[in-house]
Amino acid sequence: VPADAETQSIARPAFDFFEGYMVTSVLASFEIGGFLEVLVSDGLDPRSGRAGEDAALLEAALRYLARRGLVEETGGVFELTGFGRVVCEDKGYLVWLGGGYSEPLRHLANFLRGEMQYGVDRTRDGRWVAAGAALLGRQDVVPEALELLAEASFARVLDLGCGNARFLISVCDRFDADGVGVDLSPGACDAAAEAIDAANMGERVEVVLGDATDLDSIPHLGQTELVIAFFLLHEISSQSRDTLITYLSDLASRLPAGASLLTAEVEPAGEGSGTQPFTPEFDFVHAMMKQSLLPEQEWRSAFAESGFEVTNVVRPAMPGGLLLLARKSG
Ligand SMILES: C[S@@+](CC[C@H](N)C(=O)[O-])C[C@H]1O[C@@H](n2cnc3c(N)ncnc32)[C@H](O)[C@@H]1O
């Protein structure tokens, strides 16, 4: 906490959570509303916004962030402080939680009482789950993942649960490959299509709105030398271990000899390198969705049973994160 923030040290930790909730809400909304980019690059002057914006509310939000030491004002323009820059480097985590899960979390009481069901009455916001994952991944997963991929050789890539396709686009660009992304969320697929257009990669990268578990519907599997599955397989393993093994075995049988599989997952809180920041919350959000996370050993054994031999395991900067690179055996 910066020395100049209006924060008193008091033995009432509830207020730390209170503050964290509000800062998360404001920063996630700034990112979603397109304000954070301007704040980071040029500073924000609430009086010179676009027509229709609520300048008074924007100024109130900036003054709030100033009280919490994240921004400072000079002549009506608000800029991030050093502390604010450090916080905003991790904005992906805040967007993932605040943008992706605030709606179902608001109904947690109803889920607890059995009056509503996650996935039936309320679900997460796919676009912002995907955007948050891509933002946090860019910094905390992608650098290590790209290094791992330098070991593999491939000309065709499939990204299962590709989200907004940012990673798929960078892999295809960097390794000169063609790619297909599959995602179940229309919001994520819309964002992926926009990102492919913006990167001018329409000739090489295609996104399909669909279910990654329906392997019959996925094009070019027989020529796919690299499969990426980032933060997807726990959705399948949560149905049952058998479902995961059946799925991975079917995938392996359709891929060419020597194909690689690169997965990213988060270990459950308390596993691997222990309880860290973020993992208890990640774990709980998944419990709300009736999903559970697996530790490294269980991924390894499920892969081995399904016809994939794990060749490299890396722990990226993401707290609790796990990257496994595997190769189709035999
Ligand atoms: C946490 S996001 C990760 C997105 C992306 N892989 C990344 O790392 O940035 C998980 C994605 O998997 C997608 N997903 C979940 N189940 C799926 C399924 N059965 N088929 C296709 N996509 C699925 C979700 O819609 C979501 O976009």
Short mmCIF file of C-alpha atoms and ligand atoms in Angstrom, two decimals:
data_model
loop_
_atom_site.label_atom_id
_atom_site.label_comp_id
_atom_site.label_asym_id
_atom_site.label_seq_id
_atom_site.Cartn_x
_atom_site.Cartn_y
_atom_site.Cartn_z
CA VAL A 1 0.00 0.00 0.00
CA PRO A 2 1.54 3.34 -0.97
CA ALA A 3 2.42 5.75 1.84
CA ASP A 4 0.28 8.55 0.39
CA ALA A 5 -2.92 6.50 0.08
CA GLU A 6 -5.71 7.47 2.48
CA THR A 7 -5.53 4.10 4.14
CA GLN A 8 -5.48 3.65 7.85
CA SER A 9 -3.97 0.63 9.40
CA ILE A 10 -6.80 -0.80 11.47
CA ALA A 11 -7.54 -4.22 12.85
CA ARG A 12 -10.74 -4.56 10.81
CA PRO A 13 -9.67 -6.63 7.82
CA ALA A 14 -13.21 -6.67 6.42
CA PHE A 15 -12.43 -3.22 5.03
CA ASP A 16 -9.49 -4.60 3.01
CA PHE A 17 -11.93 -6.94 1.28
CA PHE A 18 -14.44 -4.11 0.89
CA GLU A 19 -11.77 -2.02 -0.81
CA GLY A 20 -10.54 -4.91 -2.96
CA TYR A 21 -14.08 -5.55 -4.19
CA MET A 22 -14.56 -1.92 -5.18
CA VAL A 23 -11.13 -1.46 -6.79
CA THR A 24 -11.67 -4.69 -8.77
CA SER A 25 -15.11 -3.50 -9.90
CA VAL A 26 -13.86 -0.07 -10.98
CA LEU A 27 -10.72 -1.29 -12.78
CA ALA A 28 -12.55 -4.14 -14.55
CA SER A 29 -15.22 -1.65 -15.66
CA PHE A 30 -12.55 0.78 -16.86
CA GLU A 31 -11.04 -1.99 -19.00
CA ILE A 32 -14.40 -3.17 -20.33
CA GLY A 33 -15.52 0.41 -21.03
CA GLY A 34 -12.31 1.27 -22.89
CA PHE A 35 -11.13 3.81 -20.29
CA LEU A 36 -8.17 1.92 -18.89
CA GLU A 37 -6.21 1.94 -22.13
CA VAL A 38 -6.40 5.77 -22.24
CA LEU A 39 -5.55 6.04 -18.56
CA VAL A 40 -2.45 3.86 -19.06
CA SER A 41 -1.21 5.55 -22.23
CA ASP A 42 -2.10 9.27 -21.96
CA GLY A 43 -3.93 9.84 -18.70
CA LEU A 44 -7.68 10.52 -18.48
CA ASP A 45 -9.38 13.89 -18.47
CA PRO A 46 -12.99 13.17 -17.51
CA ARG A 47 -14.13 16.47 -19.06
CA SER A 48 -12.92 15.61 -22.53
CA GLY A 49 -14.74 12.31 -23.05
CA ARG A 50 -17.09 11.28 -25.82
CA ALA A 51 -20.64 12.64 -26.07
CA GLY A 52 -23.03 10.73 -23.85
CA GLU A 53 -20.43 9.67 -21.30
CA ASP A 54 -21.17 10.41 -17.68
CA ALA A 55 -18.25 12.77 -17.03
CA ALA A 56 -19.26 13.36 -13.41
CA LEU A 57 -19.33 9.63 -12.64
CA LEU A 58 -16.04 9.08 -14.45
CA GLU A 59 -14.47 11.85 -12.38
CA ALA A 60 -15.90 10.34 -9.18
CA ALA A 61 -14.41 6.95 -10.11
CA LEU A 62 -11.02 8.55 -10.79
CA ARG A 63 -11.14 10.47 -7.51
CA TYR A 64 -11.94 7.20 -5.77
CA LEU A 65 -8.90 5.53 -7.38
CA ALA A 66 -6.82 8.56 -6.32
CA ARG A 67 -7.91 8.03 -2.71
CA ARG A 68 -6.72 4.46 -3.00
CA GLY A 69 -3.36 5.58 -4.37
CA LEU A 70 -3.78 4.23 -7.91
CA VAL A 71 -3.98 7.51 -9.81
CA GLU A 72 -3.01 11.13 -9.27
CA GLU A 73 -4.46 14.30 -10.72
CA THR A 74 -2.55 17.14 -12.33
CA GLY A 75 -4.58 20.01 -13.81
CA GLY A 76 -7.71 17.89 -14.21
CA VAL A 77 -5.89 14.97 -15.89
CA PHE A 78 -5.61 11.70 -13.98
CA GLU A 79 -2.59 9.46 -14.46
CA LEU A 80 -1.62 6.15 -12.92
CA THR A 81 0.82 6.25 -10.03
CA GLY A 82 3.67 3.73 -9.87
CA PHE A 83 1.48 1.64 -7.58
CA GLY A 84 -1.42 1.97 -10.03
CA ARG A 85 0.81 0.76 -12.90
CA VAL A 86 1.85 -2.30 -10.93
CA VAL A 87 -1.81 -3.11 -10.16
CA CYS A 88 -2.84 -2.58 -13.80
CA GLU A 89 -0.18 -4.99 -15.04
CA ASP A 90 -2.39 -7.63 -13.44
CA LYS A 91 -5.64 -6.22 -14.81
CA GLY A 92 -6.39 -9.54 -16.56
CA TYR A 93 -7.11 -11.17 -13.19
CA LEU A 94 -9.49 -8.32 -12.27
CA VAL A 95 -11.27 -8.45 -15.64
CA TRP A 96 -11.58 -12.23 -15.41
CA LEU A 97 -13.24 -12.00 -11.98
CA GLY A 98 -15.06 -8.65 -12.14
CA GLY A 99 -16.08 -8.84 -15.81
CA GLY A 100 -16.50 -12.59 -16.15
CA TYR A 101 -18.04 -13.75 -12.90
CA SER A 102 -19.73 -10.80 -11.17
CA GLU A 103 -23.19 -11.80 -12.44
CA PRO A 104 -23.22 -15.40 -11.15
CA LEU A 105 -21.45 -14.34 -7.93
CA ARG A 106 -24.23 -11.83 -7.32
CA HIS A 107 -26.57 -14.84 -7.26
CA LEU A 108 -24.43 -17.00 -4.99
CA ALA A 109 -27.09 -16.82 -2.26
CA ASN A 110 -29.64 -18.23 -4.69
CA PHE A 111 -27.27 -21.01 -5.73
CA LEU A 112 -26.57 -21.81 -2.08
CA ARG A 113 -30.28 -21.99 -1.27
CA GLY A 114 -30.94 -24.17 -4.29
CA GLU A 115 -33.30 -21.57 -5.76
CA MET A 116 -31.13 -21.07 -8.84
CA GLN A 117 -28.57 -23.17 -10.62
CA TYR A 118 -25.33 -22.05 -12.14
CA GLY A 119 -25.42 -22.67 -15.88
CA VAL A 120 -29.21 -22.79 -15.95
CA ASP A 121 -30.39 -19.56 -14.36
CA ARG A 122 -27.15 -17.57 -14.47
CA THR A 123 -23.79 -18.10 -16.22
CA ARG A 124 -20.51 -16.29 -16.51
CA ASP A 125 -19.92 -13.68 -19.22
CA GLY A 126 -17.95 -15.59 -21.87
CA ARG A 127 -16.51 -12.55 -23.57
CA TRP A 128 -14.89 -11.17 -20.43
CA VAL A 129 -13.79 -14.54 -19.09
CA ALA A 130 -11.98 -14.98 -22.40
CA ALA A 131 -10.63 -11.42 -22.45
CA GLY A 132 -9.42 -11.69 -18.84
CA ALA A 133 -7.80 -15.06 -19.52
CA ALA A 134 -6.03 -13.66 -22.59
CA LEU A 135 -4.79 -10.60 -20.69
CA LEU A 136 -3.46 -12.51 -17.70
CA GLY A 137 -2.12 -15.22 -19.99
CA ARG A 138 -0.26 -12.74 -22.18
CA GLN A 139 1.91 -11.83 -19.25
CA ASP A 140 1.90 -14.91 -17.03
CA VAL A 141 1.53 -17.92 -19.37
CA VAL A 142 2.32 -17.02 -22.99
CA PRO A 143 6.07 -16.27 -22.63
CA GLU A 144 6.73 -19.72 -21.09
CA ALA A 145 4.31 -21.39 -23.53
CA LEU A 146 6.06 -19.90 -26.57
CA GLU A 147 9.40 -21.10 -25.21
CA LEU A 148 8.01 -24.62 -24.84
CA LEU A 149 6.63 -24.55 -28.36
CA ALA A 150 10.06 -23.85 -29.77
CA GLU A 151 10.68 -27.59 -29.01
CA ALA A 152 7.77 -28.73 -31.19
CA SER A 153 7.45 -28.71 -34.94
CA PHE A 154 4.09 -27.98 -36.53
CA ALA A 155 2.43 -26.30 -39.48
CA ARG A 156 -1.20 -26.72 -38.36
CA VAL A 157 -2.57 -25.81 -34.93
CA LEU A 158 -5.90 -26.43 -33.22
CA ASP A 159 -6.86 -24.40 -30.14
CA LEU A 160 -9.60 -26.05 -28.08
CA GLY A 161 -11.52 -23.44 -26.05
CA CYS A 162 -9.60 -20.69 -27.86
CA GLY A 163 -11.40 -17.81 -26.13
CA ASN A 164 -10.67 -14.59 -28.03
CA ALA A 165 -7.94 -16.41 -30.02
CA ARG A 166 -5.14 -14.04 -28.99
CA PHE A 167 -2.80 -16.94 -28.20
CA LEU A 168 -3.72 -18.88 -31.35
CA ILE A 169 -3.03 -15.80 -33.45
CA SER A 170 0.38 -15.24 -31.85
CA VAL A 171 1.35 -18.92 -32.25
CA CYS A 172 0.34 -18.96 -35.94
CA ASP A 173 2.13 -15.69 -36.52
CA ARG A 174 5.32 -16.61 -34.68
CA PHE A 175 5.65 -20.18 -36.06
CA ASP A 176 4.19 -19.50 -39.49
CA ALA A 177 1.38 -22.03 -39.01
CA ASP A 178 -2.30 -22.30 -39.97
CA GLY A 179 -4.80 -22.51 -37.14
CA VAL A 180 -8.33 -23.41 -36.15
CA GLY A 181 -9.86 -22.26 -32.86
CA VAL A 182 -13.00 -23.77 -31.34
CA ASP A 183 -15.03 -22.13 -28.60
CA LEU A 184 -18.46 -22.68 -27.14
CA SER A 185 -19.06 -19.05 -26.22
CA PRO A 186 -20.58 -16.78 -28.91
CA GLY A 187 -19.12 -13.74 -27.09
CA ALA A 188 -15.62 -15.26 -27.14
CA CYS A 189 -15.99 -16.23 -30.82
CA ASP A 190 -17.10 -12.70 -31.76
CA ALA A 191 -14.05 -11.30 -29.96
CA ALA A 192 -11.86 -13.91 -31.71
CA ALA A 193 -13.22 -12.95 -35.15
CA GLU A 194 -12.49 -9.27 -34.40
CA ALA A 195 -8.95 -10.11 -33.25
CA ILE A 196 -8.26 -12.23 -36.38
CA ASP A 197 -9.44 -9.38 -38.61
CA ALA A 198 -7.41 -6.82 -36.68
CA ALA A 199 -4.29 -9.00 -37.03
CA ASN A 200 -4.98 -9.53 -40.75
CA MET A 201 -4.76 -13.29 -40.23
CA GLY A 202 -8.08 -14.23 -41.86
CA GLU A 203 -6.33 -16.37 -44.50
CA ARG A 204 -4.53 -18.49 -41.90
CA VAL A 205 -6.69 -18.57 -38.76
CA GLU A 206 -10.30 -19.69 -38.55
CA VAL A 207 -12.62 -19.78 -35.53
CA VAL A 208 -15.50 -22.21 -35.17
CA LEU A 209 -18.35 -21.70 -32.70
CA GLY A 210 -18.82 -25.16 -31.30
CA ASP A 211 -18.14 -27.78 -28.69
CA ALA A 212 -14.52 -28.91 -28.41
CA THR A 213 -15.76 -32.31 -27.21
CA ASP A 214 -17.45 -32.92 -30.56
CA LEU A 215 -14.32 -34.04 -32.40
CA ASP A 216 -16.28 -35.02 -35.53
CA SER A 217 -17.08 -31.36 -36.13
CA ILE A 218 -13.47 -30.14 -35.94
CA PRO A 219 -11.80 -29.66 -39.34
CA HIS A 220 -8.32 -30.96 -40.34
CA LEU A 221 -7.71 -33.08 -37.21
CA GLY A 222 -5.73 -35.65 -39.21
CA GLN A 223 -3.24 -32.96 -40.26
CA THR A 224 -3.07 -31.12 -36.93
CA GLU A 225 0.42 -31.34 -35.46
CA LEU A 226 -0.21 -29.17 -32.41
CA VAL A 227 -3.27 -29.04 -30.16
CA ILE A 228 -3.53 -26.26 -27.59
CA ALA A 229 -5.96 -26.55 -24.69
CA PHE A 230 -5.58 -23.67 -22.22
CA PHE A 231 -7.86 -23.71 -19.19
CA LEU A 232 -10.30 -26.06 -20.93
CA LEU A 233 -9.57 -29.63 -19.90
CA HIS A 234 -10.74 -29.18 -16.29
CA GLU A 235 -14.21 -28.57 -17.77
CA ILE A 236 -14.04 -32.08 -19.24
CA SER A 237 -12.27 -33.77 -16.31
CA SER A 238 -14.94 -32.32 -13.99
CA GLN A 239 -17.55 -34.52 -15.67
CA SER A 240 -15.47 -37.53 -14.66
CA ARG A 241 -11.97 -38.94 -15.07
CA ASP A 242 -13.35 -41.48 -17.55
CA THR A 243 -14.84 -38.69 -19.67
CA LEU A 244 -11.43 -37.02 -19.80
CA ILE A 245 -9.63 -40.25 -20.72
CA THR A 246 -12.19 -41.13 -23.40
CA TYR A 247 -11.94 -37.64 -24.86
CA LEU A 248 -8.13 -37.48 -24.88
CA SER A 249 -7.84 -41.03 -26.26
CA ASP A 250 -10.23 -40.19 -29.08
CA LEU A 251 -8.26 -36.99 -29.76
CA ALA A 252 -4.94 -38.88 -29.80
CA SER A 253 -6.33 -41.51 -32.20
CA ARG A 254 -7.31 -38.81 -34.71
CA LEU A 255 -4.02 -36.86 -34.65
CA PRO A 256 -1.02 -37.72 -36.82
CA ALA A 257 1.98 -39.57 -35.32
CA GLY A 258 4.21 -37.29 -33.26
CA ALA A 259 1.53 -34.61 -32.72
CA SER A 260 1.98 -32.37 -29.67
CA LEU A 261 -0.53 -31.31 -27.04
CA LEU A 262 0.13 -28.18 -24.99
CA THR A 263 -2.16 -27.59 -22.03
CA ALA A 264 -2.36 -24.90 -19.38
CA GLU A 265 -4.20 -25.51 -16.14
CA VAL A 266 -4.30 -24.14 -12.59
CA GLU A 267 -3.59 -26.57 -9.78
CA PRO A 268 -6.03 -26.65 -6.87
CA ALA A 269 -5.20 -24.35 -3.95
CA GLY A 270 -2.72 -26.05 -1.67
CA GLU A 271 -1.27 -28.34 -4.37
CA GLY A 272 2.04 -28.09 -6.20
CA SER A 273 3.69 -24.94 -4.99
CA GLY A 274 1.12 -24.51 -2.23
CA THR A 275 -1.65 -21.99 -1.68
CA GLN A 276 -0.83 -18.81 -3.48
CA PRO A 277 -2.59 -15.59 -4.25
CA PHE A 278 -5.48 -16.18 -6.69
CA THR A 279 -5.73 -19.99 -6.49
CA PRO A 280 -8.32 -20.17 -3.66
CA GLU A 281 -10.55 -17.77 -5.60
CA PHE A 282 -9.96 -19.63 -8.89
CA ASP A 283 -10.75 -22.90 -7.14
CA PHE A 284 -13.95 -21.53 -5.61
CA VAL A 285 -15.26 -19.95 -8.82
CA HIS A 286 -14.87 -23.39 -10.40
CA ALA A 287 -16.63 -25.05 -7.47
CA MET A 288 -19.53 -22.65 -8.08
CA MET A 289 -19.62 -24.00 -11.65
CA LYS A 290 -19.45 -27.59 -10.28
CA GLN A 291 -15.92 -27.99 -11.66
CA SER A 292 -12.83 -29.20 -9.90
CA LEU A 293 -9.15 -28.75 -10.64
CA LEU A 294 -6.49 -31.44 -10.81
CA PRO A 295 -2.88 -31.46 -9.57
CA GLU A 296 0.07 -32.15 -11.88
CA GLN A 297 0.29 -35.88 -11.07
CA GLU A 298 -3.31 -36.50 -12.06
CA TRP A 299 -2.88 -34.71 -15.37
CA ARG A 300 0.26 -36.73 -16.04
CA SER A 301 -1.45 -40.04 -15.34
CA ALA A 302 -4.57 -39.12 -17.37
CA PHE A 303 -2.36 -38.12 -20.32
CA ALA A 304 -0.32 -41.31 -20.12
CA GLU A 305 -3.49 -43.42 -20.05
CA SER A 306 -4.87 -41.57 -23.08
CA GLY A 307 -1.88 -42.02 -25.37
CA PHE A 308 0.07 -38.82 -24.64
CA GLU A 309 3.53 -38.86 -23.12
CA VAL A 310 4.35 -35.72 -21.11
CA THR A 311 7.69 -34.36 -22.31
CA ASN A 312 7.95 -31.12 -20.36
CA VAL A 313 6.26 -29.43 -17.40
CA VAL A 314 6.74 -25.77 -16.64
CA ARG A 315 5.27 -23.60 -13.92
CA PRO A 316 4.58 -20.22 -15.48
CA ALA A 317 4.34 -16.91 -13.60
CA MET A 318 0.57 -17.37 -13.12
CA PRO A 319 0.00 -18.36 -9.47
CA GLY A 320 -0.73 -22.10 -9.41
CA GLY A 321 -0.31 -22.30 -13.19
CA LEU A 322 0.86 -25.47 -14.89
CA LEU A 323 1.97 -25.94 -18.50
CA LEU A 324 2.24 -29.51 -19.75
CA LEU A 325 3.68 -30.34 -23.15
CA ALA A 326 2.88 -33.87 -24.31
CA ARG A 327 3.46 -35.91 -27.44
CA LYS A 328 1.25 -38.55 -28.98
CA SER A 329 2.89 -41.80 -27.87
CA GLY A 330 3.95 -44.63 -30.13
C1 LIG B 1 -10.85 -19.56 -19.30
S1 LIG B 1 -11.24 -19.47 -20.99
C2 LIG B 1 -9.63 -19.63 -21.72
C3 LIG B 1 -9.58 -19.08 -23.11
C4 LIG B 1 -8.24 -19.29 -23.83
N1 LIG B 1 -7.94 -20.69 -23.98
C5 LIG B 1 -7.11 -18.57 -23.09
O1 LIG B 1 -6.31 -19.22 -22.46
O2 LIG B 1 -7.06 -17.34 -23.13
C6 LIG B 1 -11.93 -21.08 -21.33
C7 LIG B 1 -12.62 -21.08 -22.67
O3 LIG B 1 -13.05 -22.41 -22.97
C8 LIG B 1 -14.33 -22.31 -23.58
N2 LIG B 1 -14.99 -23.61 -23.43
C9 LIG B 1 -15.41 -24.22 -22.31
N3 LIG B 1 -15.95 -25.43 -22.58
C10 LIG B 1 -15.85 -25.59 -23.91
C11 LIG B 1 -16.20 -26.63 -24.82
N4 LIG B 1 -16.77 -27.76 -24.39
N5 LIG B 1 -15.97 -26.44 -26.13
C12 LIG B 1 -15.39 -25.31 -26.58
N6 LIG B 1 -15.03 -24.30 -25.78
C13 LIG B 1 -15.25 -24.43 -24.47
C14 LIG B 1 -15.00 -21.17 -22.86
O4 LIG B 1 -16.06 -20.65 -23.61
C15 LIG B 1 -13.85 -20.19 -22.67
O5 LIG B 1 -13.74 -19.27 -23.74
#
